[in-house]
Structure formats: C-alpha cells, structure tokens
C-alpha cells in the first residue's frame, strides 16, 4: 500500500531518524551511505517525516536539526507512503518485513529487533565511522 511500482525488485534502504540526525550533526553523509550500499535506493518512510516534523516544532538544537533535515536531506531521498501509523520503529520493521527493505540505523535497539526478524540492516558504528552490514539483502 503506497509502495511505488517502480521500486519493486530493487534494493530499497530506508533511513531512520537516528541516521538522519547523524547526517545533520556532520558525522555521516548521504554519500557515505551511497558508498556503503551502492545498489540500493535510499528512501524515507512518511512516519519518519512525521516524527521529524514533530521534532522541528519544538525548541532547541534537536528541533533545528530536524528542520534542517526536512529542508536539505529529505528532498534528496525517495519518499515512501507506508500507510502505517503508530510507533516509528514498529512501522519501519513492519514495512521492511513486508517489502524486504534494508533498514539503515544507528539505533542499537532497532537493529537488534530487525535482526531477530530477519530484516537486513546497515548499522552505523560511530566509533568506527562505518557500517556493519547484516543480512541476506546486503550480500
């Protein structure tokens, strides 16, 4: 539902909020992700956009970063209307399971939940400034 026909049979990598925040902090770039996953289309789910919009309406550094992401990074990504409501992590897991997508995250909890469900994950390790690629979709 909401899944574009032209995305079928392609590797789709969906970015979560933690990865987008690292980009805003200058610790990572979209180019780094494209290098790690050269055969994947980088995308963002609508639920992540909604979370960023909510964050941007608050005050502080996190709000400014969310606003910057919405203006500068999101337009460079494929937007996928998931039709899924509720918790963002649950929506990412549900969509990735249904569509066989890769999840790109730096959130250890999300990574662990995804791996347990057999979802491919590109996990960014700040300490190593690199990705740990887990799962059959990434081989």
PDB file of C-alpha atoms in Angstrom, residues 51-119:
ATOM      1  CA  UNK A  51       8.441  12.365  13.500  1.00  0.00           C
ATOM      2  CA  UNK A  52      10.866  14.963  12.118  1.00  0.00           C
ATOM      3  CA  UNK A  53       8.042  17.474  11.656  1.00  0.00           C
ATOM      4  CA  UNK A  54       7.004  16.953  15.259  1.00  0.00           C
ATOM      5  CA  UNK A  55      10.603  17.392  16.455  1.00  0.00           C
ATOM      6  CA  UNK A  56      11.059  20.534  14.345  1.00  0.00           C
ATOM      7  CA  UNK A  57       8.087  22.199  16.038  1.00  0.00           C
ATOM      8  CA  UNK A  58       9.831  22.006  19.410  1.00  0.00           C
ATOM      9  CA  UNK A  59      12.687  24.181  20.685  1.00  0.00           C
ATOM     10  CA  UNK A  60      16.392  23.538  20.842  1.00  0.00           C
ATOM     11  CA  UNK A  61      19.193  22.023  18.834  1.00  0.00           C
ATOM     12  CA  UNK A  62      17.329  18.807  18.010  1.00  0.00           C
ATOM     13  CA  UNK A  63      14.458  20.866  16.582  1.00  0.00           C
ATOM     14  CA  UNK A  64      16.831  22.900  14.399  1.00  0.00           C
ATOM     15  CA  UNK A  65      18.493  19.722  13.172  1.00  0.00           C
ATOM     16  CA  UNK A  66      15.120  18.165  12.334  1.00  0.00           C
ATOM     17  CA  UNK A  67      14.165  21.297  10.399  1.00  0.00           C
ATOM     18  CA  UNK A  68      17.497  21.199   8.522  1.00  0.00           C
ATOM     19  CA  UNK A  69      16.948  17.523   7.639  1.00  0.00           C
ATOM     20  CA  UNK A  70      13.459  18.261   6.312  1.00  0.00           C
ATOM     21  CA  UNK A  71      14.812  21.081   4.140  1.00  0.00           C
ATOM     22  CA  UNK A  72      18.132  19.636   2.961  1.00  0.00           C
ATOM     23  CA  UNK A  73      18.163  15.842   3.188  1.00  0.00           C
ATOM     24  CA  UNK A  74      14.593  14.600   2.754  1.00  0.00           C
ATOM     25  CA  UNK A  75      14.242  16.158  -0.742  1.00  0.00           C
ATOM     26  CA  UNK A  76      17.209  14.011  -1.857  1.00  0.00           C
ATOM     27  CA  UNK A  77      15.524  10.777  -0.745  1.00  0.00           C
ATOM     28  CA  UNK A  78      12.686   8.712  -2.165  1.00  0.00           C
ATOM     29  CA  UNK A  79       9.567   9.268  -0.063  1.00  0.00           C
ATOM     30  CA  UNK A  80       7.520   6.149   0.581  1.00  0.00           C
ATOM     31  CA  UNK A  81       3.973   6.465   1.838  1.00  0.00           C
ATOM     32  CA  UNK A  82       3.721   3.443   4.074  1.00  0.00           C
ATOM     33  CA  UNK A  83       0.128   3.764   5.214  1.00  0.00           C
ATOM     34  CA  UNK A  84       1.345   2.577   8.622  1.00  0.00           C
ATOM     35  CA  UNK A  85       0.564   4.555  11.752  1.00  0.00           C
ATOM     36  CA  UNK A  86       1.929   4.427  15.269  1.00  0.00           C
ATOM     37  CA  UNK A  87       5.412   3.934  16.653  1.00  0.00           C
ATOM     38  CA  UNK A  88       8.109   4.798  14.105  1.00  0.00           C
ATOM     39  CA  UNK A  89      10.343   1.807  14.869  1.00  0.00           C
ATOM     40  CA  UNK A  90       7.374  -0.571  14.640  1.00  0.00           C
ATOM     41  CA  UNK A  91       6.379   0.989  11.307  1.00  0.00           C
ATOM     42  CA  UNK A  92       9.931   0.639   9.949  1.00  0.00           C
ATOM     43  CA  UNK A  93      10.042  -3.010  10.999  1.00  0.00           C
ATOM     44  CA  UNK A  94       6.597  -3.764   9.577  1.00  0.00           C
ATOM     45  CA  UNK A  95       7.346  -2.079   6.249  1.00  0.00           C
ATOM     46  CA  UNK A  96      10.822  -3.606   5.929  1.00  0.00           C
ATOM     47  CA  UNK A  97       9.415  -7.069   6.612  1.00  0.00           C
ATOM     48  CA  UNK A  98       6.589  -6.703   4.087  1.00  0.00           C
ATOM     49  CA  UNK A  99       8.710  -5.139   1.338  1.00  0.00           C
ATOM     50  CA  UNK A 100      12.088  -6.809   2.067  1.00  0.00           C
ATOM     51  CA  UNK A 101      13.811  -3.482   2.608  1.00  0.00           C
ATOM     52  CA  UNK A 102      17.098  -2.747   4.312  1.00  0.00           C
ATOM     53  CA  UNK A 103      16.926  -0.566   7.429  1.00  0.00           C
ATOM     54  CA  UNK A 104      19.730   1.959   7.904  1.00  0.00           C
ATOM     55  CA  UNK A 105      20.108   2.897  11.559  1.00  0.00           C
ATOM     56  CA  UNK A 106      22.472   3.741  14.393  1.00  0.00           C
ATOM     57  CA  UNK A 107      19.858   2.713  16.970  1.00  0.00           C
ATOM     58  CA  UNK A 108      21.070  -0.496  18.624  1.00  0.00           C
ATOM     59  CA  UNK A 109      17.576  -1.441  19.849  1.00  0.00           C
ATOM     60  CA  UNK A 110      16.081  -1.117  16.363  1.00  0.00           C
ATOM     61  CA  UNK A 111      19.000  -3.056  14.885  1.00  0.00           C
ATOM     62  CA  UNK A 112      18.514  -5.924  17.344  1.00  0.00           C
ATOM     63  CA  UNK A 113      14.755  -6.084  16.728  1.00  0.00           C
ATOM     64  CA  UNK A 114      15.309  -6.073  12.949  1.00  0.00           C
ATOM     65  CA  UNK A 115      17.959  -8.798  13.033  1.00  0.00           C
ATOM     66  CA  UNK A 116      15.677 -11.017  15.155  1.00  0.00           C
ATOM     67  CA  UNK A 117      13.003 -10.665  12.445  1.00  0.00           C
ATOM     68  CA  UNK A 118      15.436 -11.492   9.645  1.00  0.00           C
ATOM     69  CA  UNK A 119      15.487  -7.940   8.258  1.00  0.00           C
TER      70      UNK A 119
END
